[in-house]
mmCIF file of C-alpha atoms in Angstrom:
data_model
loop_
_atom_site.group_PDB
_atom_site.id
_atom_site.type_symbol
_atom_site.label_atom_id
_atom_site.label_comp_id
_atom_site.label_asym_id
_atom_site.label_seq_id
_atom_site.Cartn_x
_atom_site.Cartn_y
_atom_site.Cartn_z
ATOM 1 C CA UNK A 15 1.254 161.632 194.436
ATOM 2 C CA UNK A 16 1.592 157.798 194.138
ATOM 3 C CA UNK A 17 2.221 156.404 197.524
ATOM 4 C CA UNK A 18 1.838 153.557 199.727
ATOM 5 C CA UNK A 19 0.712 154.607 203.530
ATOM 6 C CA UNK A 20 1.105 152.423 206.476
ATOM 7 C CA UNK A 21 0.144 153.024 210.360
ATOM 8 C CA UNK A 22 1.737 153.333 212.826
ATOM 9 C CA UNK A 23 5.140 153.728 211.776
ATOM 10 C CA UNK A 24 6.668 152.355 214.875
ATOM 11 C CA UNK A 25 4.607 150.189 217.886
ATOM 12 C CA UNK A 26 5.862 148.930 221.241
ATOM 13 C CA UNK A 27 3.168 145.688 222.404
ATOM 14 C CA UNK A 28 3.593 143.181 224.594
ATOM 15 C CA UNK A 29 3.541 139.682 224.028
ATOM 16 C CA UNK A 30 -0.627 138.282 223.330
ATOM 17 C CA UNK A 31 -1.621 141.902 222.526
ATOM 18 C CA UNK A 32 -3.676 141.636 219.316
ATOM 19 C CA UNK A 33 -2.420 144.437 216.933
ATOM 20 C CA UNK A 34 -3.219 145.735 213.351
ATOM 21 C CA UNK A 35 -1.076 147.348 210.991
ATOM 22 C CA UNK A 36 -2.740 148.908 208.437
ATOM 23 C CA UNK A 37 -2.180 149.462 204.596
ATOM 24 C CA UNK A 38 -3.360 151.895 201.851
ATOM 25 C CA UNK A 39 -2.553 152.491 198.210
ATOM 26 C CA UNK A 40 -3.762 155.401 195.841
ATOM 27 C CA UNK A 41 -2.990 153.998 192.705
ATOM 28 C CA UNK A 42 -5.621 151.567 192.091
ATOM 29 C CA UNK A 43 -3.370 148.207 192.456
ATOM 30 C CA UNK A 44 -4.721 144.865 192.543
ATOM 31 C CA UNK A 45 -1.971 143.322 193.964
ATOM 32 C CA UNK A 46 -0.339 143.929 197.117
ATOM 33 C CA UNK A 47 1.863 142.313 199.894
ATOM 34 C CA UNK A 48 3.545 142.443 203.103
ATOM 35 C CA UNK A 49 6.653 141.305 203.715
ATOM 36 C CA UNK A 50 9.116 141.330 207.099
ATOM 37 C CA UNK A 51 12.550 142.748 207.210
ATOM 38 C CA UNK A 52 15.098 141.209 209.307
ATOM 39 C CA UNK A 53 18.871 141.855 209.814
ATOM 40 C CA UNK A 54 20.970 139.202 207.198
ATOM 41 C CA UNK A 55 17.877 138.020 205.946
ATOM 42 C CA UNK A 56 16.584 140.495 203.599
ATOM 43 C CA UNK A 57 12.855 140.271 203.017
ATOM 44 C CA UNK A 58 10.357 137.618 203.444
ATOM 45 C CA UNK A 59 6.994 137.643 202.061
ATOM 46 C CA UNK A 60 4.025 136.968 204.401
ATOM 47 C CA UNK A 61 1.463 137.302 202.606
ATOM 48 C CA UNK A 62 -0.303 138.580 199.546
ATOM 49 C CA UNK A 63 -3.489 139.734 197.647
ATOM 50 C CA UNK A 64 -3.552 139.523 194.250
ATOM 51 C CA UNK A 65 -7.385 141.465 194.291
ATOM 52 C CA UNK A 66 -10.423 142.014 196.512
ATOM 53 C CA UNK A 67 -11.192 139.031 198.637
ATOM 54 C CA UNK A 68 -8.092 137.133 197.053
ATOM 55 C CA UNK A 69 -5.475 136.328 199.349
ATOM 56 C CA UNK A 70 -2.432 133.979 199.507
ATOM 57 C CA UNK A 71 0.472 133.178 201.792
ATOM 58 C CA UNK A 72 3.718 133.721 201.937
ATOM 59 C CA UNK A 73 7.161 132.490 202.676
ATOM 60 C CA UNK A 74 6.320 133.304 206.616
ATOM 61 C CA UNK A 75 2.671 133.724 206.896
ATOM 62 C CA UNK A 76 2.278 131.834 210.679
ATOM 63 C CA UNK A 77 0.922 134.204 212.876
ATOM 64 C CA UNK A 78 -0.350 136.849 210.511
ATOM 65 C CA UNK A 79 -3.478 137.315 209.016
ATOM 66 C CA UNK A 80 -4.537 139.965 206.287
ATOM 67 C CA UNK A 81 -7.564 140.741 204.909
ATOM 68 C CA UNK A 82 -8.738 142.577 201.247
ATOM 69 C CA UNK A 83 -12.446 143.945 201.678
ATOM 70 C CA UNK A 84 -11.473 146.728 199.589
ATOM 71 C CA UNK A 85 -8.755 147.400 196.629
ATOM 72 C CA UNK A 86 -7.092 150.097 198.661
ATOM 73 C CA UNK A 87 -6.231 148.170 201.548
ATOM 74 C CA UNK A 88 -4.845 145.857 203.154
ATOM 75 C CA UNK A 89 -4.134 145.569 206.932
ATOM 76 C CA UNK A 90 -1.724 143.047 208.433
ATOM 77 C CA UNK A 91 -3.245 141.331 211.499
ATOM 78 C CA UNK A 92 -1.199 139.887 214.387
ATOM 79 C CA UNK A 93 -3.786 138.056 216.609
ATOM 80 C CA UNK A 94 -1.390 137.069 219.563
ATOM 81 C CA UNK A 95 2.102 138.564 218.721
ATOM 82 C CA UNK A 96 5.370 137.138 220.135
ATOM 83 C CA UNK A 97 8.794 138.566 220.336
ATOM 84 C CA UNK A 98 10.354 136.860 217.462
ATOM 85 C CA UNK A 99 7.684 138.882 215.574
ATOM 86 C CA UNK A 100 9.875 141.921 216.164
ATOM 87 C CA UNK A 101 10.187 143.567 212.725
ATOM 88 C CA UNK A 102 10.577 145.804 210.246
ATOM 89 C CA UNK A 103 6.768 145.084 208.410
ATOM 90 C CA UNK A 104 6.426 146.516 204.380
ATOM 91 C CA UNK A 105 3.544 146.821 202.651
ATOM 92 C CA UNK A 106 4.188 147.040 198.966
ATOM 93 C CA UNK A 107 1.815 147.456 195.686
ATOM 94 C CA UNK A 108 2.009 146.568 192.316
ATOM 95 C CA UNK A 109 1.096 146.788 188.579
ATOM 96 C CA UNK A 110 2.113 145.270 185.454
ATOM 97 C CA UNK A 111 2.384 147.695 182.853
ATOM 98 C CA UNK A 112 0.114 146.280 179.327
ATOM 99 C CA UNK A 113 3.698 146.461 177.803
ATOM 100 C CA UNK A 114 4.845 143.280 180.120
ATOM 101 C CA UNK A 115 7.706 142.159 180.248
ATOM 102 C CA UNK A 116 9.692 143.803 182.829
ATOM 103 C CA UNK A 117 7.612 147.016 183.109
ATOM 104 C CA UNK A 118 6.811 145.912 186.523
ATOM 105 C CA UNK A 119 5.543 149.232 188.672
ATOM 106 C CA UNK A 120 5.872 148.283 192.573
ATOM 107 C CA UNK A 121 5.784 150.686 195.243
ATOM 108 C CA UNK A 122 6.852 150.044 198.841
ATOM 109 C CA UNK A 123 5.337 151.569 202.605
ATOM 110 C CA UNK A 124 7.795 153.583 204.551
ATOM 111 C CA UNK A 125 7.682 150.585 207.197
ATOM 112 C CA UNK A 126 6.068 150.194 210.057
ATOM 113 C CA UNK A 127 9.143 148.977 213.195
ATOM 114 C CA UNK A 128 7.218 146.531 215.602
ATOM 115 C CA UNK A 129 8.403 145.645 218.869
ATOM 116 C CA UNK A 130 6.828 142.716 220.934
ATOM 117 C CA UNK A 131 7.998 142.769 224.407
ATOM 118 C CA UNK B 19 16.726 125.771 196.113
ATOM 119 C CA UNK B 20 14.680 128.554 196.634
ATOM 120 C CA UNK B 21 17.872 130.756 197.943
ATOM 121 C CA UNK B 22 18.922 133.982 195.898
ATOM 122 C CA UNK B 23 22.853 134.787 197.403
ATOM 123 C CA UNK B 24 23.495 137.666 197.093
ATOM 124 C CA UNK B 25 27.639 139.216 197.461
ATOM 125 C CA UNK B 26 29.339 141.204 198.816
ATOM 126 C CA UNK B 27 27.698 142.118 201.944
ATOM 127 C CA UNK B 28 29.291 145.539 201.883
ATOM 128 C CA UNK B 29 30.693 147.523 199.158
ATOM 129 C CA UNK B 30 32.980 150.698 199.571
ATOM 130 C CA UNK B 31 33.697 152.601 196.119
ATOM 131 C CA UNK B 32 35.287 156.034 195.499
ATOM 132 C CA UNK B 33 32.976 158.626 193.693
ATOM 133 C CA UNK B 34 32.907 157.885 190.406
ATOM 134 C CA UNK B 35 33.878 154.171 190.318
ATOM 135 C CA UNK B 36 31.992 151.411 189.770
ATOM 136 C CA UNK B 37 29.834 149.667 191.986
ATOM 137 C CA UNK B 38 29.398 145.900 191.195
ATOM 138 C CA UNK B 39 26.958 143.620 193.379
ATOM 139 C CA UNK B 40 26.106 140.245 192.445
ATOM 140 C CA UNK B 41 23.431 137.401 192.921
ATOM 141 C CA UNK B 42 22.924 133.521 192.429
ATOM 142 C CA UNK B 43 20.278 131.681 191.958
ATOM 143 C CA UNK B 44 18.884 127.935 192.175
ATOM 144 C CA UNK B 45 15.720 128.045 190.805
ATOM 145 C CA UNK B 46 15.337 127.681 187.239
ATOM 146 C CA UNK B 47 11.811 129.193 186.786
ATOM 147 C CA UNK B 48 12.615 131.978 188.237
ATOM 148 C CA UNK B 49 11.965 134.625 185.417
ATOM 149 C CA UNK B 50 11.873 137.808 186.575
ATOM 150 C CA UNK B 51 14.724 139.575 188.105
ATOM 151 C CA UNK B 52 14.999 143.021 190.404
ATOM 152 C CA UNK B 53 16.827 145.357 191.664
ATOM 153 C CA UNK B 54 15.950 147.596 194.772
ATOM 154 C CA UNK B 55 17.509 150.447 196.500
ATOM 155 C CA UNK B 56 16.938 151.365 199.888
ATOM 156 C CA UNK B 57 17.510 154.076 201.936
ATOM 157 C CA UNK B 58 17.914 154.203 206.059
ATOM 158 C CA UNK B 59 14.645 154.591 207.206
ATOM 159 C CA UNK B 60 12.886 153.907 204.045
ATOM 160 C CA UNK B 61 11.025 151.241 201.950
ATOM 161 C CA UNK B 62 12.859 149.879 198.966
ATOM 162 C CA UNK B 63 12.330 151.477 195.571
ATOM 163 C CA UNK B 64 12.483 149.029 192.472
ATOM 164 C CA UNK B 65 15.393 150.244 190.706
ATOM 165 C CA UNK B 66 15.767 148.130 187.497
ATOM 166 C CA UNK B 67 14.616 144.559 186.450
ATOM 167 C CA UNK B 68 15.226 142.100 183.871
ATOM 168 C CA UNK B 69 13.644 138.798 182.185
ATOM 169 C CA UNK B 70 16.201 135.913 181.346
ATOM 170 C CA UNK B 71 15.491 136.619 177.536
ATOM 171 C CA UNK B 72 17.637 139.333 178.020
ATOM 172 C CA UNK B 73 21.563 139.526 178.726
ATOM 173 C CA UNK B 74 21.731 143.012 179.966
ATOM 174 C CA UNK B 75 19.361 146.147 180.656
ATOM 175 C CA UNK B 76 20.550 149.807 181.461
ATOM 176 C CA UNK B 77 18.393 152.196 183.151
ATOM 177 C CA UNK B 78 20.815 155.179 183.253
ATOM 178 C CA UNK B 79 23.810 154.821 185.371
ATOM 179 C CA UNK B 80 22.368 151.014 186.149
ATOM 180 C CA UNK B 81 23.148 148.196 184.529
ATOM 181 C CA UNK B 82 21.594 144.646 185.277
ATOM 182 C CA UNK B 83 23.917 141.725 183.456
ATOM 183 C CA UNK B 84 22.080 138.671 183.351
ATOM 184 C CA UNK B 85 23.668 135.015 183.017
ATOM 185 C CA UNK B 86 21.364 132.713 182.381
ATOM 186 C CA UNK B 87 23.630 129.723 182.046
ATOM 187 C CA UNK B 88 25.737 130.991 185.059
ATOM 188 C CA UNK B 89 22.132 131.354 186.814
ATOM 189 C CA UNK B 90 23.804 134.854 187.514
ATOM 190 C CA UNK B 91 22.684 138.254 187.622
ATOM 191 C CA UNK B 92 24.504 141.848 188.629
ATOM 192 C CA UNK B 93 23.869 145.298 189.623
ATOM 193 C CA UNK B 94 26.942 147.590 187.898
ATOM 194 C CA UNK B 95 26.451 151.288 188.753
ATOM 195 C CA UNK B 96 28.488 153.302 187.003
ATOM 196 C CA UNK B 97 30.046 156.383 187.697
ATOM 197 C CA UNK B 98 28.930 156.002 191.729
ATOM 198 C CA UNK B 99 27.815 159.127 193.403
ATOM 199 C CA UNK B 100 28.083 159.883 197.271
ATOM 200 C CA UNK B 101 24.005 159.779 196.839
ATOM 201 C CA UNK B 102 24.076 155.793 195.444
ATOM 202 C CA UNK B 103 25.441 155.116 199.388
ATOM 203 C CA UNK B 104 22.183 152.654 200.303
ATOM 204 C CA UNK B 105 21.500 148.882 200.632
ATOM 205 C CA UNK B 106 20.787 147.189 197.455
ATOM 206 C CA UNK B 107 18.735 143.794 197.467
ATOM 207 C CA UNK B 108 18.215 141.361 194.401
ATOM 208 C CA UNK B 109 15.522 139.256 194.229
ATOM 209 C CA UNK B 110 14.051 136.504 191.909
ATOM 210 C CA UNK B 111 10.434 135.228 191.474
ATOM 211 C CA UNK B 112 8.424 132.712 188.744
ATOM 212 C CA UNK B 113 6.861 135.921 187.585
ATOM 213 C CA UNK B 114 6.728 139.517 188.446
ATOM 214 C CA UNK B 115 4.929 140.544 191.634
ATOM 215 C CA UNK B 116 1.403 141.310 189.680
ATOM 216 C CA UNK B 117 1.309 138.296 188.154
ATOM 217 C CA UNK B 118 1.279 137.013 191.612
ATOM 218 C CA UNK B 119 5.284 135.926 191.822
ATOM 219 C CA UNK B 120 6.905 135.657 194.929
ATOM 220 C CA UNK B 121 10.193 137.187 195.311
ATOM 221 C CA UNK B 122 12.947 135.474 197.051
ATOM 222 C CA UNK B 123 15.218 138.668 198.366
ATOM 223 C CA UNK B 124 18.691 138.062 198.546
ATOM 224 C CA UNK B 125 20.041 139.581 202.058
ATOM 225 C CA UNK B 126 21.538 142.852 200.725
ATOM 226 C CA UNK B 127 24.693 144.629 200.093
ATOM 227 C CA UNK B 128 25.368 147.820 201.949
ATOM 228 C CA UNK B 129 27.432 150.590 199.311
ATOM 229 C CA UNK B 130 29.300 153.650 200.770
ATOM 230 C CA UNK B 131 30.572 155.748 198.281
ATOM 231 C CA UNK B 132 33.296 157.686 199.530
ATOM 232 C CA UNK B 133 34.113 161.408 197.957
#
């Protein structure tokens, strides 16, 4: 089954507390991306990889980091979270069909609810 | 210039109206245009998208019009079912996701279909 996994699903920290979210695809994806949800905001895009050891910011991408070492992941890094980095964090995947076009195939995490205290 | 505005913020249709949610956009180059549906407690799902060298694209009960002089686009979903309730979010980017566009979300439009 196609899927996109993240851990943990929910994760209470306090404010300086370095933290890792992770990310992992089965399907083989070059690109993926993480992006924040926020009440009346929709989502932002932090950052993404478009393959290995290619990375690229974001709409939001101040303090995050992410890495790519290998195609199926890609962990979102929060070296000294704060509060107003309490989310709802999506990891997403995606191919381009050869047809083009439109025949965009993305899959999305189940989420992954932060809390920074 | 980089907003996508998305309307109405909430949507209430009987079962087996139709649902109409729209979006505006700024950004000329933007040239790739999707839908998502999201459950509570889910990610999104990409439900339908659309390139501007197309007017209109139906997946099923989904229907993406596309005005590309209006810098318009809209979600109809027709014939609503109690199991279309869900936000919906556009979005807009300079190319699809793959091809390394970034989408701009608009901020969503919660539907309740009522029996």
């Amino acid at each position: 089954e196609a899927q996109v996994t993240q851990n943990p699903r929910y994760l209470i920290t306090v404010t300086g507390k370095k933290l890792t979210v992770t990310c992992s695809q089965n399907m083989n994806h070059e690109y993926m991306s993480w992006y924040r949800q926020d009440p009346g905001l929709g989502l932002r895009q932090i950052y993404y990889s478009m393959n290995v050891e290619v990375t690229d910011k974001g709409d939001v991408p101040e303090g995050y980091k992410v890495s790519r070492k290998e195609k199926r992941n890609f962990p979102l890094i929060l070296e000294s979270p704060s509060p107003n980095q309490t989310s709802l964090y999506f990891c997403a995947s995606s191919y381009l069909g050869t047809s083009g076009g439109s025949q965009e195939t993305q899959y999305f995490g189940p989420g992954t609810r932060l809390l920074v205290l | 210039q980089q907003q996508v505005k998305q309307s109405p913020q909430s949507l209430i249709v009987q079962k087996g109206g139709i649902s109409i949610i729209n979006c505006a956009y700024e950004n000329t180059a933007f040239d790739y245009f999707p839908w998502y549906q999201q459950f509570p407690g889910k990610g999104p799902a990409l439900l339908i998208a659309i390139r501007p060298d197309v007017s209109e694209k139906k997946e099923g009960r989904f229907t993406i019009s596309f005005n590309k002089s209006a810098k318009q686009f809209s979600l109809h979903i027709m014939d609503s079912q109690p199991g279309d309730s869900a936000t919906y979010f556009c979005a807009a980017s300079m190319a699809p996701p793959a091809q390394g566009g970034k989408l701009i979300f608009g901020q969503g439009t919660e539907l309740s279909v009522k029996p």
